[in-house]
XYZ file of C-alpha atoms in Angstrom:
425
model
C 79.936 195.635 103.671
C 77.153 197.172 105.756
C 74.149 198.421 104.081
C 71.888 201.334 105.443
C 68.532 200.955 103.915
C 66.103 204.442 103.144
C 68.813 206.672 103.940
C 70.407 208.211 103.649
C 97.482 209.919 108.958
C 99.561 207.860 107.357
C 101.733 208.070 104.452
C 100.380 209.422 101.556
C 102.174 209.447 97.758
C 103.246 212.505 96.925
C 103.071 212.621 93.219
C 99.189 212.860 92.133
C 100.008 211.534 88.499
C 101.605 208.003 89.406
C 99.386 205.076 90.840
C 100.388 203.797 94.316
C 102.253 201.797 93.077
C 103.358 199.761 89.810
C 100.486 197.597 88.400
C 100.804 194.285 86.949
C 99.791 193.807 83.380
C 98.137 190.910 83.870
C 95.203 191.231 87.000
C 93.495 188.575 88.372
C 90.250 189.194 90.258
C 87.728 188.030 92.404
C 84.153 188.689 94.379
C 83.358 189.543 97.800
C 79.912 190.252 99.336
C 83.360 187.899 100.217
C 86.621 186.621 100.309
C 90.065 186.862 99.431
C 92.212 186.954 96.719
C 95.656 189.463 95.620
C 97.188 190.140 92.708
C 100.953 189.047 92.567
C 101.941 186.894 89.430
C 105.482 186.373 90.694
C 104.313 182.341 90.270
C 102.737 180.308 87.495
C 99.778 178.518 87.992
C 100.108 175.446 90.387
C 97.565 172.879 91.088
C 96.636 172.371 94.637
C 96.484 168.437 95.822
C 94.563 167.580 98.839
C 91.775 165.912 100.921
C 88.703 166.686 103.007
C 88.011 164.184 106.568
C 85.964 164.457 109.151
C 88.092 166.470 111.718
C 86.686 163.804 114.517
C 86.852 160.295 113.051
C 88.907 160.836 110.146
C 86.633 159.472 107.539
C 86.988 160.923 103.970
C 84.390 163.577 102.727
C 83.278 162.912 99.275
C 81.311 165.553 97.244
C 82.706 168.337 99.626
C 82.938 171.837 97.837
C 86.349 172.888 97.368
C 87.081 176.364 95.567
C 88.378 179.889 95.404
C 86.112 182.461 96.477
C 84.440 184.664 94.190
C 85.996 183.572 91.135
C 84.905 180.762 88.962
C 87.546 178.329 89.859
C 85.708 174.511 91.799
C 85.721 171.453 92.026
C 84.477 168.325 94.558
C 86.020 165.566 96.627
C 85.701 162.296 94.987
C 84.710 159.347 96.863
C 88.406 158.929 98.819
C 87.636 162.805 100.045
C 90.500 163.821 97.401
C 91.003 166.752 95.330
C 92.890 168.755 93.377
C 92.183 172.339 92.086
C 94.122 174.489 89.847
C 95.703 177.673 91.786
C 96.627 180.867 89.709
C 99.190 183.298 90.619
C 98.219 185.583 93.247
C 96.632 185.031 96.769
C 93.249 183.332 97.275
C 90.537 182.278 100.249
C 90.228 178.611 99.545
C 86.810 177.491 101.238
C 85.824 173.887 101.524
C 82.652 173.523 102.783
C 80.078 170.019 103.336
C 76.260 169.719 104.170
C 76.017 169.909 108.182
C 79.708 170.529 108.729
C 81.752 174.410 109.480
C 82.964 175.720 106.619
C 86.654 175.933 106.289
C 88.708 179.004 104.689
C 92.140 179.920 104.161
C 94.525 182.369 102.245
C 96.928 181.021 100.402
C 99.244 182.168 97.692
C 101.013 180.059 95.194
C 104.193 180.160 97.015
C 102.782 179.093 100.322
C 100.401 176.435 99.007
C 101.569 172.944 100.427
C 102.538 169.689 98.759
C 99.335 168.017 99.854
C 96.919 169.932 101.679
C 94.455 168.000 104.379
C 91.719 169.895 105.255
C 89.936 168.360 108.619
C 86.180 169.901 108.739
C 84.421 170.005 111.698
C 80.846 168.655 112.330
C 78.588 171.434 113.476
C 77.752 171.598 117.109
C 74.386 169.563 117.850
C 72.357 172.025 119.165
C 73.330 174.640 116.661
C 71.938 171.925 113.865
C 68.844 171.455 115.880
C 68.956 175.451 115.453
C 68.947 175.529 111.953
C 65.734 173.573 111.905
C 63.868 173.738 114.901
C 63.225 177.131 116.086
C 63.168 178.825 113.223
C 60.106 180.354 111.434
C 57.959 177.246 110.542
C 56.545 178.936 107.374
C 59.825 181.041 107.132
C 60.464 181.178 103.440
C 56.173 182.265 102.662
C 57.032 184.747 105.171
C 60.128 186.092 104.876
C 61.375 184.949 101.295
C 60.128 188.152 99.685
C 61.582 190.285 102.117
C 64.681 188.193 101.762
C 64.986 188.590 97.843
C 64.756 192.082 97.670
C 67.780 192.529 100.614
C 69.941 189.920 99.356
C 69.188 189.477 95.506
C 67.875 193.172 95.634
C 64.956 195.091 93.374
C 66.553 195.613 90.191
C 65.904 194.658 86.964
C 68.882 192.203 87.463
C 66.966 190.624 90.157
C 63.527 189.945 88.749
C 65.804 187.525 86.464
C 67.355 186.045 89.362
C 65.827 182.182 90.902
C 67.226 180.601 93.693
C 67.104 176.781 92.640
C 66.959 175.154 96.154
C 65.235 178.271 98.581
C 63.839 175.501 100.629
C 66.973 175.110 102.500
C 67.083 178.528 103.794
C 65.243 179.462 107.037
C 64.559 181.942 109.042
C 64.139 183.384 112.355
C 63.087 186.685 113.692
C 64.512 188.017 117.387
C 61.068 190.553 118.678
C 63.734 191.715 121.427
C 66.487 193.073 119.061
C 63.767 193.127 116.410
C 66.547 191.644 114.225
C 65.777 188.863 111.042
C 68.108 185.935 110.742
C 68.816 183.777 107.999
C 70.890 180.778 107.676
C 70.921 177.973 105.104
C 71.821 174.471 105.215
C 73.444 174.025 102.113
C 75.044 176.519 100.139
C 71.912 178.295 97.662
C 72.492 177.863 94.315
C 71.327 181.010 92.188
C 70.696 181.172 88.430
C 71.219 184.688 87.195
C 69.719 185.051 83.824
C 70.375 188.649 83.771
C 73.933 188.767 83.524
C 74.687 185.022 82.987
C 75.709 183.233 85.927
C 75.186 180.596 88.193
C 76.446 181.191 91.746
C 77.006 178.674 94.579
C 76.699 180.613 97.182
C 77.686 179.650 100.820
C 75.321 181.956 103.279
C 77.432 182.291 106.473
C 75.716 184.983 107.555
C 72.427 187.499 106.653
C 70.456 189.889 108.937
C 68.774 192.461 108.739
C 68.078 195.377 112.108
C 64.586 196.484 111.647
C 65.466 199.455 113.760
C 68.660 200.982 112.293
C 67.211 199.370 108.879
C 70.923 197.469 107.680
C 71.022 194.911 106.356
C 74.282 192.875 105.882
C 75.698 189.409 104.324
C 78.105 187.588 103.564
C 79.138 184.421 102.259
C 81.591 182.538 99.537
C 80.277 183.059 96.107
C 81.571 180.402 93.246
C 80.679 181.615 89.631
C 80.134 179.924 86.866
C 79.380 180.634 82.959
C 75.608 179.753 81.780
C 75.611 178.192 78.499
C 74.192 180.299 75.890
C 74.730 181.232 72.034
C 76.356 184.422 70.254
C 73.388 186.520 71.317
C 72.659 185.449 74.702
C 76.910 186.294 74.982
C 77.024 189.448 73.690
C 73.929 190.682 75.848
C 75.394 189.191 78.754
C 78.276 191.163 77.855
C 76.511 194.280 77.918
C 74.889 193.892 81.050
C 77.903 193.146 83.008
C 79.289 195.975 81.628
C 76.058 198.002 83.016
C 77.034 196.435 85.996
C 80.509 197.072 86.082
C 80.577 200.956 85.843
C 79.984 202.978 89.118
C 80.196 200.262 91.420
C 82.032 199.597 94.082
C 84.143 197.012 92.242
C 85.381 200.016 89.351
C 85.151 202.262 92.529
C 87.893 200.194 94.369
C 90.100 199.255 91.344
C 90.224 202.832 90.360
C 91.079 203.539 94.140
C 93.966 200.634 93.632
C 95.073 202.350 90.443
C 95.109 206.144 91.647
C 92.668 206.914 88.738
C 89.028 207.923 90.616
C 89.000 211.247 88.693
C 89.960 209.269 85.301
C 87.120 206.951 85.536
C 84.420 209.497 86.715
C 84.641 208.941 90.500
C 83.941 212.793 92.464
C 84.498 212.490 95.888
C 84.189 214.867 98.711
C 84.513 214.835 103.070
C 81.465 214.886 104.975
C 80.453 214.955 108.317
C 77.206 214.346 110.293
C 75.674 216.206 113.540
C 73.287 214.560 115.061
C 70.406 215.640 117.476
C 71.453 215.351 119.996
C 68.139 215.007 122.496
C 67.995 211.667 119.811
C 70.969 209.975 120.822
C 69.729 206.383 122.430
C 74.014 205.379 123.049
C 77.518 206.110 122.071
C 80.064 203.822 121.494
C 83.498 204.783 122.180
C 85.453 203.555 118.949
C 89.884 203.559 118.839
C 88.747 206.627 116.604
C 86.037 208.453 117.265
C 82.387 207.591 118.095
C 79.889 205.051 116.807
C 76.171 207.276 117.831
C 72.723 205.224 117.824
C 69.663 207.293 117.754
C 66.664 207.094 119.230
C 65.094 205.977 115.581
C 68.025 203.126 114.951
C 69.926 205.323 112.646
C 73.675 204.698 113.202
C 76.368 207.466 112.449
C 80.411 207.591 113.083
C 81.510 211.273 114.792
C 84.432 212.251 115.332
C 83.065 215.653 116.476
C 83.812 216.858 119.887
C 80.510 217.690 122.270
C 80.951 221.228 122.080
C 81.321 220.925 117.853
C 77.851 218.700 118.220
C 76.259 221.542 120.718
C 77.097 224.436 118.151
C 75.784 222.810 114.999
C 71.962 221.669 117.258
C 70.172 225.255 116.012
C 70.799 224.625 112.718
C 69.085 221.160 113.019
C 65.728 221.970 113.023
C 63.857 218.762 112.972
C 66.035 216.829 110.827
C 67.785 214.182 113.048
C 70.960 214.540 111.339
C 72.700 217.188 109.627
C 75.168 216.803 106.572
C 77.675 218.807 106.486
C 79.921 219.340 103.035
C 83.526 219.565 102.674
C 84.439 222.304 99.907
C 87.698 220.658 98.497
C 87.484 217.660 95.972
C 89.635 214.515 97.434
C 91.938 213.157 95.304
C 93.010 209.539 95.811
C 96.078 210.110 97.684
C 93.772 211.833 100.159
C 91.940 208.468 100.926
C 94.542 205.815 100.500
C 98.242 204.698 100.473
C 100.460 202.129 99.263
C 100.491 199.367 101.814
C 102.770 197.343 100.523
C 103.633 196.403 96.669
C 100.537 194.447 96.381
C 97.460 196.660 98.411
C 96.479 200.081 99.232
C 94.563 201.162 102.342
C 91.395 203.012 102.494
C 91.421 205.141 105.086
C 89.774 208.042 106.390
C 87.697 210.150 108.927
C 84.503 210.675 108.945
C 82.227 210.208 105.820
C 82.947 210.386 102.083
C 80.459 211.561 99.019
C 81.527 209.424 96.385
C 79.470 210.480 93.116
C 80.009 208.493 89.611
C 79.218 210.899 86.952
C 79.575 208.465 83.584
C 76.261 206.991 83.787
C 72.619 207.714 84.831
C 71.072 205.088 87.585
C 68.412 202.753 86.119
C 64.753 203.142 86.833
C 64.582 200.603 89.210
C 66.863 202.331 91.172
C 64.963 206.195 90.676
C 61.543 204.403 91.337
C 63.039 204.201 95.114
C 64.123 207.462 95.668
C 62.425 209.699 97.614
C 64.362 212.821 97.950
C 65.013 213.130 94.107
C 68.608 212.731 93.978
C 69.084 210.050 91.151
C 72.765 210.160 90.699
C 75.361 207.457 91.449
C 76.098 209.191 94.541
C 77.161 206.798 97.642
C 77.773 207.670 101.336
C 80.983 205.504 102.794
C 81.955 205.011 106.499
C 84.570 203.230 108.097
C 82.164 202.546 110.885
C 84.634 200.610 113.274
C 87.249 203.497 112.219
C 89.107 201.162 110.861
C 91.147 201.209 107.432
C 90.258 198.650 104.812
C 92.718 197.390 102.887
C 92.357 196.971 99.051
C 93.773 194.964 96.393
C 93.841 195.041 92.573
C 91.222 193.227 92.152
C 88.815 195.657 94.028
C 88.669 193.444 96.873
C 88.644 194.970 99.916
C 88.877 193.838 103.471
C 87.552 193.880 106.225
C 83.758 194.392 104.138
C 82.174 194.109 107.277
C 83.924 197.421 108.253
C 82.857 199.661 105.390
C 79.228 201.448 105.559
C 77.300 202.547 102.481
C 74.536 204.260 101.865
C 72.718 205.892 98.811
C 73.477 204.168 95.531
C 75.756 200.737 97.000
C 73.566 200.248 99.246
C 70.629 199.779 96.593
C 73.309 198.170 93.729
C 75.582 196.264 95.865
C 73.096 193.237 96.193
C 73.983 189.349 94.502
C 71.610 190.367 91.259
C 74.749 193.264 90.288
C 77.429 191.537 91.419
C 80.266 190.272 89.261
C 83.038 187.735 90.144
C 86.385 189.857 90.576
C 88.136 187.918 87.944
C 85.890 190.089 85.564
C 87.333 192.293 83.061
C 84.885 195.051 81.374
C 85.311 193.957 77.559
């Protein structure tokens, strides 16, 4: 998912009362920031048998990093490079990964996982090793690491109890011609997250952030696991996951699944932006309308026609956009549909207001606010125009399509974020 920093028709069910379609009992979840898993227990549990080599000489890989994204299920290679991992029902993105070799990543389900599985990683190019190091900011992490917390981990409370163990493999790079701030790491970061009780491997396969249009994005595969901790530590880790949990995209999307946004507190309504035009820098023509850059690096999706745009400019004034609000309260059947027995498609025009009206936003958050609207109330875009499809889980995909800004774009950092195999308690 795509971040925006200080600012701002297919088949559709019929019958508003019934979810998309029939939901299993049992729900298995998983994280993004990203990737993959699907809810389908048609088969029991099966454990997955394999082994990691070098995809050029064929020599075994111990202590290579094999798991399921975003859910707390790991393990390593032993010394003979072999594994085995225990697969629940559903679909998964198994990612193997190794220090100075590409990550690998598949989706499996339980059905299509192999007898033995060989998994053949590939060393990473020279020169893009000598990139990792070399030209890269020499005092990158006393530069940048701030800057870096509070876009990755985020400023919430959450993330003032956050330490990443090994920060010294991270570096960083800044482009003065895009005026864009890279990030890579070496190894994947591990994170301790006293707030809510975790500790995250995280592999970083990607992080900048556009100083001009002010987005920031990420992504990466997460593996969670359980801090120890006694009755009380438990039961307040309990309670702030639950925090966590409500109003977020997560609930957002597995209420979206469900059909059930108006039962659990989601209020969503159509918007759509005008721009100044005498601001537009470039337009990029999209399968559905318009991605528009301004001159001031704020990026908006139109689907407005030039004379629609020309109408709206008097009313303007200085502002460089104008929002404009849709009357009529969208249901969920006016956002998504039933793919397929398993997933649902978001998928509309334009820009939803998606407003969570069963909590207040924490201080943190209202300390950043400068136009004094402290509500959970999020701005989404299918910037590419294209649908993203969701599962039970409240995985969606592709992240990297969906644009938020407002409240996700402050909450949706690591600090908040839960593995989707959580279940509020």
């Amino acid at each position: 998912m795509l971040n925006l920093q200080n600012l701002q028709n297919l088949q559709n069910p019929q019958n508003h009362s019934k979810p998309f379609f029939e939901v299993p009992s049992v729900m298995l979840r998983l994280f993004l920031s990203v990737l993959l898993l699907l809810s389908v227990p048609a088969f029991a549990q099966k454990p997955l048998r394999g082994v990691v080599l070098d995809a050029n000489g064929g020599a075994p890989l111990p202590g290579a990093s094999v798991f399921l994204s975003n859910t707390s299920t790991g393990t390593v290679a032993n010394s003979r490079g072999e594994f085995e991992l225990a697969f629940p029902a559903g679909k998964y993105d198994l990612v193997v990964s190794a220090v100075d070799y590409e990550t690998y990543s598949h989706s499996f389900t339980v059905a299509e996982l192999p007898e033995r599985l060989t998994v053949r990683l590939k060393p990473k190019a020279k020169e893009l090793a000598g990139i990792v190091v070399q030209p890269y900011e020499k005092d990158g992490w006393k530069k940048w690491g701030q800057f870096f917390l509070e876009n990755f981990m985020g400023t919430s409370d959450e993330a003032r109890r956050c330490v990443i163990r090994n920060k010294e493999t991270l570096r960083f790079r800044l482009n003065r011609v895009t005026n864009q701030l890279t990030a890579v790491a070496r190894e994947p970061l591990v994170i301790e997250n006293k707030a809510l009780g975790y500790r995250i491997t995280y592999q970083l396969e990607d992080f900048t952030y556009n100083y001009g249009s002010r987005v920031v994005s990420f992504y990466g595969f997460p593996l969670y696991q359980e801090l120890e901790g006694g009755a009380g530590r438990a039961r307040k880790w309990a309670a702030a996951r639950r925090a966590a949990y409500y109003g977020s995209m997560m609930h957002f999307m597995r209420a979206l699944y469900r059909n059930r946004l108006a039962e659990e507190g989601f209020i969503i309504y159509a918007l759509r932006k005008i721009p100044d035009i005498a601001r537009i820098a470039k337009t990029e023509q999209l399968e559905q309308g318009r991605l528009i850059v301004l001159n001031n690096g704020t990026m908006l999706r139109s689907d407005e026609p030039d004379d629609t745009l020309r109408a709206y400019q008097p009313q303007l004034g200085r502002e460089p956009v104008l929002t404009l609000v849709d009357g009529h309260r969208l249901a969920g059947d006016n956002l998504a549909y039933a793919a397929d027995s398993a997933t649902a498609v978001l998928d509309f025009t334009n820009y939803i207001s998606v407003n969570y009206d069963r909590a207040k936003t924490p201080d943190a958050y209202q300390r950043t606010v400068r136009n004094g609207n402290y509500a959970m109330q999020s701005e989404l875009c299918l910037l590419s125009g294209h649908p993203v499809v969701v599962e039970s889980t409240g995985y969606h995909y592709n992240p990297m399509d969906l644009f938020s800004n407002g409240w996700w774009a402050w909450n949706e950092k690591m600090a908040r974020m839960l593995p989707f195999d959580y279940k509020p308690e």
